[in-house]
mmCIF file of C-alpha atoms in Angstrom:
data_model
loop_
_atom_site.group_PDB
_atom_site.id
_atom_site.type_symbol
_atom_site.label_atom_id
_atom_site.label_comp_id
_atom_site.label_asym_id
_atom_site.label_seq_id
_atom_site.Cartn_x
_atom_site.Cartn_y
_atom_site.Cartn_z
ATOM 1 C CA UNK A 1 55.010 -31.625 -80.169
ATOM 2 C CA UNK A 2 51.850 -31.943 -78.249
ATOM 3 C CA UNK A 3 49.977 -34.045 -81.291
ATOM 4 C CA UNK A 4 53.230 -36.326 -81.579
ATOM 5 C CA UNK A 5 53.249 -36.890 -77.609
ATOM 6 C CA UNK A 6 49.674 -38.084 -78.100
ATOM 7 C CA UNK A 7 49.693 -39.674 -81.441
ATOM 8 C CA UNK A 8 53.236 -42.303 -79.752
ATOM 9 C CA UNK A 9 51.725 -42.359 -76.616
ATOM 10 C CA UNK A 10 48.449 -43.868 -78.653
ATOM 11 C CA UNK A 11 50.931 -46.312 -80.404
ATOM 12 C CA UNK A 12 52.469 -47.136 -77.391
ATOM 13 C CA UNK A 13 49.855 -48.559 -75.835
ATOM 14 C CA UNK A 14 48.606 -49.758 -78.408
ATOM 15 C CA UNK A 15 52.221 -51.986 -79.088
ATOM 16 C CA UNK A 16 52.287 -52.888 -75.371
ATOM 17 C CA UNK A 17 48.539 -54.445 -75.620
ATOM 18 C CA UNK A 18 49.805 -56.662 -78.487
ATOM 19 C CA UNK A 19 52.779 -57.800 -76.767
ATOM 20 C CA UNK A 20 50.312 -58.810 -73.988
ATOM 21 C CA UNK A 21 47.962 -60.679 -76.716
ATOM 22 C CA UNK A 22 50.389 -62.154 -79.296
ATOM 23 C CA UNK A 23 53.304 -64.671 -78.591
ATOM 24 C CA UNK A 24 56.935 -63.743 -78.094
ATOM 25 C CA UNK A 25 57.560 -64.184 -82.156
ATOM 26 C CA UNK A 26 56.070 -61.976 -84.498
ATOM 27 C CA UNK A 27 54.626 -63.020 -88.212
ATOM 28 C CA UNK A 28 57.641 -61.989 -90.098
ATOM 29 C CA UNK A 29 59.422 -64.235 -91.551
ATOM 30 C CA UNK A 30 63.097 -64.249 -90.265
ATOM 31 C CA UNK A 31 65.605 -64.446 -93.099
ATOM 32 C CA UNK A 32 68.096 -66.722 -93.182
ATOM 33 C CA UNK A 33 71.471 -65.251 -92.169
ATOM 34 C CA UNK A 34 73.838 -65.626 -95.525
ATOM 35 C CA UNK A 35 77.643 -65.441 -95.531
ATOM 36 C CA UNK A 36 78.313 -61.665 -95.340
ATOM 37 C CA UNK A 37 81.378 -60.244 -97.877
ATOM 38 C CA UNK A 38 83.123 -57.115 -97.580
ATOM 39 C CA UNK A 39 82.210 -56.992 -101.330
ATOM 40 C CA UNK A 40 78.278 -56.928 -102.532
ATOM 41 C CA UNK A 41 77.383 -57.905 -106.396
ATOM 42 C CA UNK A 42 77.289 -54.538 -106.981
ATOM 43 C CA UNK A 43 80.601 -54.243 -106.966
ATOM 44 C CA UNK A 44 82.351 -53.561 -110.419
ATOM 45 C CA UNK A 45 79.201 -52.584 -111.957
ATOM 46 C CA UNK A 46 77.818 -49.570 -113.345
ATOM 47 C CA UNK A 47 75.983 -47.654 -110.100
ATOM 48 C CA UNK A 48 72.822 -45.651 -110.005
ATOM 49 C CA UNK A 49 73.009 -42.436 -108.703
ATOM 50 C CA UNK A 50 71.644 -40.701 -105.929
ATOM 51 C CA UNK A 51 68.115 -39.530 -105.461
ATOM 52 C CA UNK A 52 64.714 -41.742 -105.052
ATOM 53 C CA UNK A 53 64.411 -45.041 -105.748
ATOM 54 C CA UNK A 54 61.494 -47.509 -105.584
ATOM 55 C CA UNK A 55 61.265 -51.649 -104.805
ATOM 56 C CA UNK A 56 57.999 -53.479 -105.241
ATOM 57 C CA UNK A 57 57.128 -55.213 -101.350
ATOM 58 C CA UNK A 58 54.502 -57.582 -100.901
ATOM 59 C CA UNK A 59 52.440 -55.604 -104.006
ATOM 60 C CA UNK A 60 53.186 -51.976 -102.383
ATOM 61 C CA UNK A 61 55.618 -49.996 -104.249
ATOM 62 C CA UNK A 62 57.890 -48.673 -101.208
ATOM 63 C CA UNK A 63 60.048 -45.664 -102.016
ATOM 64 C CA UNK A 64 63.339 -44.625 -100.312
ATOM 65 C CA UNK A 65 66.218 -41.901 -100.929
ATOM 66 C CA UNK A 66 70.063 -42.837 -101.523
ATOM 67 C CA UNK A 67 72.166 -40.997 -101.687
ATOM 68 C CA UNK A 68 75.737 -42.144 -103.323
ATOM 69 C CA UNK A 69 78.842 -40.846 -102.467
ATOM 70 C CA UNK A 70 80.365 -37.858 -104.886
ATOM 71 C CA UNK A 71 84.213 -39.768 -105.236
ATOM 72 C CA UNK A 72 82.395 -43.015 -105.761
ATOM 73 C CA UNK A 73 84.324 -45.998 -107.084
ATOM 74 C CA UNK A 74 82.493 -49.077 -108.600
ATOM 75 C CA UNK A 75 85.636 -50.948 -106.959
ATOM 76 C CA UNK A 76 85.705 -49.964 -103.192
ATOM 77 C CA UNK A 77 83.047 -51.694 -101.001
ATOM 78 C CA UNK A 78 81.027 -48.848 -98.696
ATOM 79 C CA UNK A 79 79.282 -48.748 -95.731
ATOM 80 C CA UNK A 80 75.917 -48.461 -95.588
ATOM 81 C CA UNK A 81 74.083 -46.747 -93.332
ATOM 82 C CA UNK A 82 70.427 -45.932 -93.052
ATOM 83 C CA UNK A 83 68.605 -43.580 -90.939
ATOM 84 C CA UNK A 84 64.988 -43.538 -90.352
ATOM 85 C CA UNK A 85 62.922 -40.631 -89.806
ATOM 86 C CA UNK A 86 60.370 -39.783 -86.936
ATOM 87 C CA UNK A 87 56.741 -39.929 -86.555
ATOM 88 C CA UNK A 88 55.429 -37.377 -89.312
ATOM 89 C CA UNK A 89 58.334 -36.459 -90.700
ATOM 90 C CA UNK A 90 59.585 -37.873 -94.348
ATOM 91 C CA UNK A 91 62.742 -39.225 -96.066
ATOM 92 C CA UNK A 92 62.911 -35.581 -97.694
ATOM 93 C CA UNK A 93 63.458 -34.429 -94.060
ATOM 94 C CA UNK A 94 66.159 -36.993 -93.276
ATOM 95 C CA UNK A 95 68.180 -36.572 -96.716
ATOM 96 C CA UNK A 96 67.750 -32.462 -96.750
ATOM 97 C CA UNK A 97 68.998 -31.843 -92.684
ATOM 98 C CA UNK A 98 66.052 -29.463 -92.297
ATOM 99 C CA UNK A 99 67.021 -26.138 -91.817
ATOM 100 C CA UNK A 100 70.437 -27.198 -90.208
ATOM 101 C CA UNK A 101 70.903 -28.488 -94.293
ATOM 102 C CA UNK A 102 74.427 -30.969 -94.893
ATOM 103 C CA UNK A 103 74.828 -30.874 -91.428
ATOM 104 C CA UNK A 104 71.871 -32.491 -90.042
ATOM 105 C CA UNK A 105 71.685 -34.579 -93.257
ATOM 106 C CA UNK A 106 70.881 -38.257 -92.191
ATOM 107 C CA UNK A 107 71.221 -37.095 -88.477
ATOM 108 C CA UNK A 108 74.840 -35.808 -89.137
ATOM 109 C CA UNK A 109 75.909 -39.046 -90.805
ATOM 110 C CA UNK A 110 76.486 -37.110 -94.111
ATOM 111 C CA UNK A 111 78.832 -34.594 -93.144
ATOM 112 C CA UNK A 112 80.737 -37.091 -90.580
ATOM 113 C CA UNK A 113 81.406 -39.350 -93.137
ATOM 114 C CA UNK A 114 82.789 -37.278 -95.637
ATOM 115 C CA UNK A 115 82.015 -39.533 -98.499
ATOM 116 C CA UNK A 116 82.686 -42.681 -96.986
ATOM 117 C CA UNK A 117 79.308 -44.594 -96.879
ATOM 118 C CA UNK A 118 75.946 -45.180 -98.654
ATOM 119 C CA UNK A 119 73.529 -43.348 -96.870
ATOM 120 C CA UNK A 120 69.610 -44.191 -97.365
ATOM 121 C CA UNK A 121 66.254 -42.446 -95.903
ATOM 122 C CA UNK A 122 63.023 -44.846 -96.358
ATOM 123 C CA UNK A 123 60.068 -43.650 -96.574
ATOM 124 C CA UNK A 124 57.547 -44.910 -93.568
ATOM 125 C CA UNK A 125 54.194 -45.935 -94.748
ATOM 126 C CA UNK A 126 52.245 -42.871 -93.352
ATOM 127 C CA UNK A 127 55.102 -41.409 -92.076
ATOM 128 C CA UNK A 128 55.838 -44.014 -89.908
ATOM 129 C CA UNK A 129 57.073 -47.124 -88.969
ATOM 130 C CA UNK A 130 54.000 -49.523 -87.327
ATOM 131 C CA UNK A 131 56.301 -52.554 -88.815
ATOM 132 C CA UNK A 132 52.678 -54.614 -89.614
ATOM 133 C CA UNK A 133 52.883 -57.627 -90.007
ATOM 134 C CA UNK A 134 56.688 -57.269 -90.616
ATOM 135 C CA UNK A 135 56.426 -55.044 -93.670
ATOM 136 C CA UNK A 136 58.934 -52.287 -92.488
ATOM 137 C CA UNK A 137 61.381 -55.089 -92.256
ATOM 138 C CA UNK A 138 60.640 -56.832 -95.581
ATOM 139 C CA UNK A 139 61.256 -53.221 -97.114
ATOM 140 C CA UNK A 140 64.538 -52.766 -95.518
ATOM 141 C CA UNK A 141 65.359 -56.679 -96.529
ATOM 142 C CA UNK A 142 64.116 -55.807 -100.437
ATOM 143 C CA UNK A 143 66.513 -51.929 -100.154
ATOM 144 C CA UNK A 144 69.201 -54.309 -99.331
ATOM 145 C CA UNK A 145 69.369 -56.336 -101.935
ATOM 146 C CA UNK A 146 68.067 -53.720 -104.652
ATOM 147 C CA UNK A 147 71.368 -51.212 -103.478
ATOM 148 C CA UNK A 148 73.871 -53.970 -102.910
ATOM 149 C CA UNK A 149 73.258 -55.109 -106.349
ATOM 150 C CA UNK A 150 74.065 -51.956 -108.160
ATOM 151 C CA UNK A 151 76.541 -50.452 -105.793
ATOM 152 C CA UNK A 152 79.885 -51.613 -104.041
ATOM 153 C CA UNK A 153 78.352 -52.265 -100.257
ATOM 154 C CA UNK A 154 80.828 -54.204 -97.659
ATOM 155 C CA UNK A 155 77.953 -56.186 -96.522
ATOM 156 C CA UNK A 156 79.592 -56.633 -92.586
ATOM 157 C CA UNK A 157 79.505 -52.852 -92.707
ATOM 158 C CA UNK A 158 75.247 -52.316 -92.371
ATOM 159 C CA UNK A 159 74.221 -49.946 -90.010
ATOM 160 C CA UNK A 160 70.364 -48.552 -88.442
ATOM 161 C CA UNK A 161 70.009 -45.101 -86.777
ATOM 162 C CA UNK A 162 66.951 -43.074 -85.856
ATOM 163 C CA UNK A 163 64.998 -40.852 -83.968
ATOM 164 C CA UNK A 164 61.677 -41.494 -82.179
ATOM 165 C CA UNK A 165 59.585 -43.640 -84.339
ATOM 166 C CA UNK A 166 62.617 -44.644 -86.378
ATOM 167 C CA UNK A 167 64.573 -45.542 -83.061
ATOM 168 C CA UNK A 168 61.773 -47.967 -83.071
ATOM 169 C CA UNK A 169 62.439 -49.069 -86.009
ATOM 170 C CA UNK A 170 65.909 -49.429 -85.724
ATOM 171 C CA UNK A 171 65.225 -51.047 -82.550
ATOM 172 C CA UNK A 172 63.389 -53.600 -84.336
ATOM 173 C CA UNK A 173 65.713 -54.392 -86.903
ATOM 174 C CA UNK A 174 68.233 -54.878 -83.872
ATOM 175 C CA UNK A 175 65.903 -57.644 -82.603
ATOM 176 C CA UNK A 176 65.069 -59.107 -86.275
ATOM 177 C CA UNK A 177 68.027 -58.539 -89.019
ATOM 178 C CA UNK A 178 71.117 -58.581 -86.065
ATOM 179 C CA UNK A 179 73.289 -60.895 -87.982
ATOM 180 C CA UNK A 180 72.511 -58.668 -91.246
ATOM 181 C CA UNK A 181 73.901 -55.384 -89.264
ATOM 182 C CA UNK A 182 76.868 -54.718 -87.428
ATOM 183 C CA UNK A 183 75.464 -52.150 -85.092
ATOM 184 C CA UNK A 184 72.205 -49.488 -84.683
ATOM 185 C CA UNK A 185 71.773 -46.339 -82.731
ATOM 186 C CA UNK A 186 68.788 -45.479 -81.214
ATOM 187 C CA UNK A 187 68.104 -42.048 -80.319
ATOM 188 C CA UNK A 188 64.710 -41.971 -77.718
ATOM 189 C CA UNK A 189 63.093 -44.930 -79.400
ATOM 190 C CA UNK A 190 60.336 -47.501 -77.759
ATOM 191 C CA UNK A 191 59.244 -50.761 -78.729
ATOM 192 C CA UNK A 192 56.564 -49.460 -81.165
ATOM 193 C CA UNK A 193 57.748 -51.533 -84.193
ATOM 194 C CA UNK A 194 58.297 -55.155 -82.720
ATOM 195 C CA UNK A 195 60.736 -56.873 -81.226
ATOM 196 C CA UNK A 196 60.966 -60.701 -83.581
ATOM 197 C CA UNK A 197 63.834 -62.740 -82.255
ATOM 198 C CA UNK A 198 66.060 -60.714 -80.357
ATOM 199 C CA UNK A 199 68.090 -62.735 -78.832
ATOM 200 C CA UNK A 200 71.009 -62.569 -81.367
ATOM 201 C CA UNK A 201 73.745 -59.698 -80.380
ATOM 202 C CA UNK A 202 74.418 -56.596 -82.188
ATOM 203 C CA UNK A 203 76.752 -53.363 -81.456
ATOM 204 C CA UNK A 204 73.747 -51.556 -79.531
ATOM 205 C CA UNK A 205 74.477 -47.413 -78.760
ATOM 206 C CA UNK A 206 71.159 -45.889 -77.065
ATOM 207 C CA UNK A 207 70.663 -42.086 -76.910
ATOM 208 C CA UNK A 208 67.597 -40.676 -74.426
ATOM 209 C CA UNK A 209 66.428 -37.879 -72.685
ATOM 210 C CA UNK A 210 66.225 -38.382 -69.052
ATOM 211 C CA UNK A 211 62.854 -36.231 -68.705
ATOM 212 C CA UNK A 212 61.828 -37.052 -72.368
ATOM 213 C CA UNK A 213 57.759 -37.109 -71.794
ATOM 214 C CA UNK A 214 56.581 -38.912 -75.270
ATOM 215 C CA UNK A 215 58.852 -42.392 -74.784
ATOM 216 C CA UNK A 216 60.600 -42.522 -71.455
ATOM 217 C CA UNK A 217 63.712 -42.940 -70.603
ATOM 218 C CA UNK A 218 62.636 -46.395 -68.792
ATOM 219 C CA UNK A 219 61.684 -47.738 -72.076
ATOM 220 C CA UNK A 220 65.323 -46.496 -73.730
ATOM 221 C CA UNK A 221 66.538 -48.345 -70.949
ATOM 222 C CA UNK A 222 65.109 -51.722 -71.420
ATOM 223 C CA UNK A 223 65.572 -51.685 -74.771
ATOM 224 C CA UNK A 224 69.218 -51.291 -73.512
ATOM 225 C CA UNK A 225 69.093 -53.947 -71.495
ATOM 226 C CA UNK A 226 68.175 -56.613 -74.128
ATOM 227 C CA UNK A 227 71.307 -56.112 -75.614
ATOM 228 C CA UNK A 228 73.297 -55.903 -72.711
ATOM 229 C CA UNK A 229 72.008 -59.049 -72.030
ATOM 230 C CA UNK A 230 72.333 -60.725 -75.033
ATOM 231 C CA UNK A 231 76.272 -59.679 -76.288
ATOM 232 C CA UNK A 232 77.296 -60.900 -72.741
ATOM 233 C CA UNK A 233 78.034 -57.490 -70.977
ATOM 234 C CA UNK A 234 78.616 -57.134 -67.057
ATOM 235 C CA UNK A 235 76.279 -55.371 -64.985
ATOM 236 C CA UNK A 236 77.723 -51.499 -64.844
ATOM 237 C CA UNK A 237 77.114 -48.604 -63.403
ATOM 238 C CA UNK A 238 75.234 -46.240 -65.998
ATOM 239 C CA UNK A 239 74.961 -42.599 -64.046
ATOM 240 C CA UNK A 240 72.812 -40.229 -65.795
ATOM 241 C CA UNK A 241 72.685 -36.342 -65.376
ATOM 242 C CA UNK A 242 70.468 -34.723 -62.661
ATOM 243 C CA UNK A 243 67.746 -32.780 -64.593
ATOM 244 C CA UNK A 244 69.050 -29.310 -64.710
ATOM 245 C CA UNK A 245 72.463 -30.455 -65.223
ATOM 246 C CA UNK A 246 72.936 -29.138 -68.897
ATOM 247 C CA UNK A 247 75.102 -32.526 -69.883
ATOM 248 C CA UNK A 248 75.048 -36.014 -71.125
ATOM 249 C CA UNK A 249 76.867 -39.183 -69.651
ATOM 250 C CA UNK A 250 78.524 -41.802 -72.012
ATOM 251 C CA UNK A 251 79.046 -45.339 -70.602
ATOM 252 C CA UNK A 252 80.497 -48.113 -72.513
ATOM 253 C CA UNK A 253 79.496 -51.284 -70.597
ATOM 254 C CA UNK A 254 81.911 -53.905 -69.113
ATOM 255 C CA UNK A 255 82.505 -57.553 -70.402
ATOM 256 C CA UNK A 256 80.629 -57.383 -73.725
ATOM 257 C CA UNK A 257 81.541 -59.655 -76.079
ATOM 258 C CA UNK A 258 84.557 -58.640 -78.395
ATOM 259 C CA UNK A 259 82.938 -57.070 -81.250
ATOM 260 C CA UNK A 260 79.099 -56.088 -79.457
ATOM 261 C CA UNK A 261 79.879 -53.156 -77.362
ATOM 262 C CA UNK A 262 76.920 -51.525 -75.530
ATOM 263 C CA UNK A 263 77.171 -47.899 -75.227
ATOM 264 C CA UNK A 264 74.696 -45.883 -73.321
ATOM 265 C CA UNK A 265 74.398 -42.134 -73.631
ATOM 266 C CA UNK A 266 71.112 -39.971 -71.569
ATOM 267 C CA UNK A 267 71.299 -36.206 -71.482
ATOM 268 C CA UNK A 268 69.473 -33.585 -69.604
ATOM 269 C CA UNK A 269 66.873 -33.198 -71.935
ATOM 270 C CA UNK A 270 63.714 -34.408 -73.325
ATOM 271 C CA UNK A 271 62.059 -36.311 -76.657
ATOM 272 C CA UNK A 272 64.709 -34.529 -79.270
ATOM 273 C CA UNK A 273 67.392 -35.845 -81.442
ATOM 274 C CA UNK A 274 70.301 -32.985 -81.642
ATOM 275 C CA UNK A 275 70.994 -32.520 -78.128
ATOM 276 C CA UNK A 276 73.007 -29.832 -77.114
ATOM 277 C CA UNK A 277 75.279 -29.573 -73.771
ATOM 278 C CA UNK A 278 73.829 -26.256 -71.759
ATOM 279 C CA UNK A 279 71.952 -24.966 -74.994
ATOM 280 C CA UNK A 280 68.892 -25.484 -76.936
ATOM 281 C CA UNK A 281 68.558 -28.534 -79.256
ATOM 282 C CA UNK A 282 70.370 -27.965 -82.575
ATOM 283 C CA UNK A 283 71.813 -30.407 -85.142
ATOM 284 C CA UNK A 284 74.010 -28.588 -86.177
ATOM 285 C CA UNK A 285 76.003 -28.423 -83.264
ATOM 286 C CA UNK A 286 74.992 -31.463 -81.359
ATOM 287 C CA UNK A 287 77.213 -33.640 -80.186
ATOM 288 C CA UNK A 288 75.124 -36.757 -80.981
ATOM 289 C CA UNK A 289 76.159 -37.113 -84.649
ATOM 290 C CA UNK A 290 79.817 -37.382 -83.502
ATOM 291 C CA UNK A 291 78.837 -40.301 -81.107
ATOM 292 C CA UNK A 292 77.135 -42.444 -83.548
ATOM 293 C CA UNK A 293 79.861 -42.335 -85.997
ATOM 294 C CA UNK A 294 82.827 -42.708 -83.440
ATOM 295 C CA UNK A 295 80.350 -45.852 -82.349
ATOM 296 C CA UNK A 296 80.133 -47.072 -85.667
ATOM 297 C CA UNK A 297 83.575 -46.706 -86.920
ATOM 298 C CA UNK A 298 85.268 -47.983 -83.545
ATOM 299 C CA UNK A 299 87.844 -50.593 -84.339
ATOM 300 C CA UNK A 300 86.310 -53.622 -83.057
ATOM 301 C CA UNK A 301 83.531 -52.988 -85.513
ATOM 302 C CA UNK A 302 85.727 -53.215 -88.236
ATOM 303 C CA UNK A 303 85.424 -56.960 -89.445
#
């Protein structure tokens, strides 16, 4: 933990001195919003299966894990979710769940959805996600197409979660590819992976430790903030737990837009993604998983 406090807060500054030196848009090229379906090309076809697959980006061959549901039918469109792992870690370690296994697969997303979605861990280049020159993005845009056109995807159904580096990440595809998802989670992220655009709204839930000591809560919060601003929510009052407290706090801000809700959830606790109420971190019985997917599935996220 110590070497990953020092190797993000390295990054960090690092990000912040480039956001000082380089001009509000970033070299990547923003693609073109297309007309979303509830039905990819893929559907009706003959899928691939799960395990690793590989897309060509820019001359790097880019590898990623999907993993297909076990019921799956060529004829009902999916949702697909992808979940990005941390600084070091792999998308072995996001598709196995560690030691916690199924449950802590994809952050929980596996065993909450029961066979309902797509669910895909990318592989960071050096395990992790510096986004240069918007090459993180161009691999999520090139998984995109290379899944929807094999498998049945409802394309208004994309959605981003991660931890730490991949909150980041996910983060930046918030800012970049908003009309191409319908909502992210970001679980004690910073802006280490760029911020292009970011002015377009998206269904924003952020997840942070209130004495996390590798990417403060400060930085969950603006990150917050942007999106608070930009789906057209009120000013509201976001308590969060006194340190010592053993909890977490949900609030679902005021006057967003119908269809971008803003949800912000800190905990008494620091730079970890399966926080547990009055116990020691553990995926397997966190409560975050069940958040993100009540987020994601909420009704005005439907269409």
């Amino acid at each position: 933990m110590v070497a990953l406090t020092h190797l993000l807060t390295s990054l960090l500054t690092l990000s912040t001195s480039l956001a000082h030196a380089l001009p509000s848009t970033t070299p990547e090229t923003v693609l073109v919003p297309r007309q979303l379906s509830n039905l990819s090309p893929g559907c009706g076809k003959s899928p691939f299966g799960s395990g690793v697959r590989t897309v060509n980006v820019n001359g790097r061959q880019r590898q990623f894990i999907v993993r297909v549901p076990n019921n799956y039918n060529p004829n009902r469109s999916y949702r697909l979710i992808f979940a990005f792992h941390w600084v070091g870690g792999t998308m072995n370690d996001i598709s196995s769940g560690g030691t916690d296994r199924e449950l802590w697969s994809y952050y929980g997303m596996q065993r909450n959805a029961g066979e309902s979605a797509i669910l895909v861990a990318p592989q960071g280049v050096n395990n992790g996600w510096a986004n240069n020159g918007g090459e993180d993005v161009a691999f999520v845009d090139a998984m995109i197409r290379h899944i929807e056109d094999a498998l049945c995807v409802n394309q208004r159904q994309r959605f981003s979660l991660g931890f730490s580096y991949g909150g980041s990440m996910t983060f930046s595809l918030a800012c970049s590819r908003a009309r191409e998802f319908r909502g992210v989670a970001v679980i004690g992220g910073g802006q280490l992976s760029g911020c292009s655009g970011g002015n377009d709204p998206v269904a924003y839930l952020g997840i942070h430790g209130v004495w996390d000591g590798t990417l403060n809560v400060g930085q969950g919060r603006a990150m917050r903030d942007r999106f608070v601003r930009n789906n057209g929510c009120q000013n509201t009052n976001a308590p969060e737990p006194a340190r010592g407290s053993g909890i977490h706090i949900k609030t679902n801000f005021n006057g967003c837009r119908s269809g971008y809700p803003v949800t912000w959830i800190p905990f008494d606790g620091g730079h970890w993604p399966g926080a547990v109420d009055n116990g020691p971190e553990s995926g397997a019985r966190s409560w975050v998983p069940g958040e993100i997917w009540s987020f994601f599935t909420q009704s005005q996220l439907a269409n």
